XYZ file of C-alpha atoms in Angstrom:
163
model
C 57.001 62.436 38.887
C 58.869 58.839 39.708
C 61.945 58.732 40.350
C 63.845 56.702 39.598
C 62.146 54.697 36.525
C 63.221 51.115 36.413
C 63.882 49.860 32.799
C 65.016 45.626 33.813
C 62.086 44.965 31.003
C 64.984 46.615 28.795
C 67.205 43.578 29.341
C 70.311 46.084 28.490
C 73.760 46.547 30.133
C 74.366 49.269 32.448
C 76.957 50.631 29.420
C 74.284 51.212 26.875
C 74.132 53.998 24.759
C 71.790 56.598 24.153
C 70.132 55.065 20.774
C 70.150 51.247 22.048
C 67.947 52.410 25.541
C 65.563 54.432 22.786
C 65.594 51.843 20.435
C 64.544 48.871 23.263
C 61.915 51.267 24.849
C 60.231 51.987 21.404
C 60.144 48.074 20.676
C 58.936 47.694 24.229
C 56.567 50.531 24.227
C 53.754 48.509 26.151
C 56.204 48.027 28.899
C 57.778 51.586 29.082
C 54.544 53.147 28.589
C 52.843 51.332 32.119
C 56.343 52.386 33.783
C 55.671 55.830 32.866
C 52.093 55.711 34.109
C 48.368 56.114 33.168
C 47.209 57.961 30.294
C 50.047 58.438 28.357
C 49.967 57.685 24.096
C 52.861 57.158 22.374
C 53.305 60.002 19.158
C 56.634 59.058 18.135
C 60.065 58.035 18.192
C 62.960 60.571 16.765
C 59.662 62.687 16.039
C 60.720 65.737 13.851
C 60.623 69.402 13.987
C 61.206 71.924 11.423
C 62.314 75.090 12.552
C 63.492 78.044 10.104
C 64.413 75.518 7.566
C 66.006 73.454 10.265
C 65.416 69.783 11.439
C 65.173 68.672 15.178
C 64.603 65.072 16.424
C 62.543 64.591 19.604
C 63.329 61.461 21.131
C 60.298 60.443 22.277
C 57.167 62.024 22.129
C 53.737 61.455 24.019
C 50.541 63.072 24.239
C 48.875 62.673 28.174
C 45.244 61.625 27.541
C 44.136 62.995 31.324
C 46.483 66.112 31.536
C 45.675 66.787 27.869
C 49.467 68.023 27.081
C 52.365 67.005 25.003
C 54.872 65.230 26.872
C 58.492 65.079 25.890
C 60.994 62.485 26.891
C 64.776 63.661 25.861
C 66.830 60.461 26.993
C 70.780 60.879 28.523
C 72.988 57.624 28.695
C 75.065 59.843 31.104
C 74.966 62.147 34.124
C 72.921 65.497 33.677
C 74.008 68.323 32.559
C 72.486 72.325 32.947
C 72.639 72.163 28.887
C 69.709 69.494 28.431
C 67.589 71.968 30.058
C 68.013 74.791 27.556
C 67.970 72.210 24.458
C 64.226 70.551 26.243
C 62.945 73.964 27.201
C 63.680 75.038 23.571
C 62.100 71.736 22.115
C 58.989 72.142 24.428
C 58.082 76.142 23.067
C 58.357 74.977 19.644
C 56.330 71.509 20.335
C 53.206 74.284 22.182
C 53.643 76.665 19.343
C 53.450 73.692 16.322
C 51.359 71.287 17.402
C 49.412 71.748 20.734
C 45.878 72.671 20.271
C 43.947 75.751 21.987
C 42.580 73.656 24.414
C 45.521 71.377 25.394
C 47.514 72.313 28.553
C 50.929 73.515 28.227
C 53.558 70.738 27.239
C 55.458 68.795 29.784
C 59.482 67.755 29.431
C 61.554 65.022 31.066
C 64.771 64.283 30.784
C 65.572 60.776 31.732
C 69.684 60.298 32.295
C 71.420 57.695 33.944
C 72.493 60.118 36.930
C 71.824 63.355 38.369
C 73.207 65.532 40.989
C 69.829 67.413 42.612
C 71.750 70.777 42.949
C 72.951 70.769 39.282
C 69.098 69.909 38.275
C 68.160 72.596 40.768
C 69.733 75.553 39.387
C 69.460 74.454 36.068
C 65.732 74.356 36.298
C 65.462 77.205 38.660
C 64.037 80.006 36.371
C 62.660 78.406 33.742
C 58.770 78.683 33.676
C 58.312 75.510 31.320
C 57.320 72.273 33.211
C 60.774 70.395 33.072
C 61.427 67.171 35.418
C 64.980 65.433 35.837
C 64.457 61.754 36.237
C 67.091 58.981 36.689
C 66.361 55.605 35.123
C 67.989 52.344 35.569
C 69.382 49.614 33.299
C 69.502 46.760 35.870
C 69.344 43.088 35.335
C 65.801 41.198 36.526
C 68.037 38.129 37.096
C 71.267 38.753 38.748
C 73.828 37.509 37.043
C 75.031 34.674 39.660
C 72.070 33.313 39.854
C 71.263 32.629 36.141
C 73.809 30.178 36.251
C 71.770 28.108 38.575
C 68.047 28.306 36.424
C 67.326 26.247 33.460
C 67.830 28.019 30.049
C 64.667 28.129 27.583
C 65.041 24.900 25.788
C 65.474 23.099 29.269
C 62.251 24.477 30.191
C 60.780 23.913 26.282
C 62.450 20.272 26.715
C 60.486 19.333 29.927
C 56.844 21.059 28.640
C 57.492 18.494 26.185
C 58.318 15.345 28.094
């Protein structure tokens, strides 16, 4: 699993919330998808469960063409927490009991958040026998912000293809 993922394609502040980051990826799916790897397919976005009569909202949902599995992406604007284990573990049972087929593997989970602490992720993922990975992810700039100052904006650039 990488670690950390680098989202600068994003073009978003490190302050971003949880539905902005979700939002960008899912219009930049191309783009997240080759920073996540090979062979991943993108199901959904905010892809729904019903469970007794209840509704649950996956963030992001992908099926992995080579490891034939389910793979679910719960994203964190914050640090971890123990809980988002328990809430993914819970989503990943009912994603292998509703929709994978006999012959795919078991599903996978990440949780991408902005920061972890690798003991809290530890013992949060200690006992659990579902495939669960902690990931951090980061909402840098491509251009630092000193030097933009000193390149030529679009239109410059537009201006002089013209000339």
């Amino acid at each position: 699993m990488k670690d950390p993922y680098h989202f600068d394609f994003l073009g978003l502040e490190d302050d971003a919330q949880e539905r902005e980051i979700e939002q960008a990826l899912t219009q930049k799916i191309t783009d997240f998808m080759l920073e996540l790897g090979k062979g991943f397919a993108f199901v959904g976005r905010q892809y729904k469960l019903e469970i007794n009569e209840a509704d649950y909202f996956l963030d992001l949902l992908f099926y992995h063409l080579h490891l034939r599995c389910y793979v679910v992406i719960e994203l964190k604007a914050g640090k971890f927490k123990p809980e988002y284990a328990g809430k993914l573990n819970f989503y990943l049972s009912a994603v292998d009991s509703q929709l994978k087929h006999p012959t795919d593997s078991a599903s996978i989970g990440i949780i991408l958040c902005r920061m972890k602490d690798k003991i809290e992720v530890e013992y949060a993922l200690r006992d659990m026998n579902k495939p669960i990975g902690v990931s951090a992810f980061e909402l840098s700039e491509i251009i630092p912000e000193g030097l933009k100052m000193q390149l030529p904006t679009i239109e410059e650039m537009e201006n002089s293809l013209i000339d």
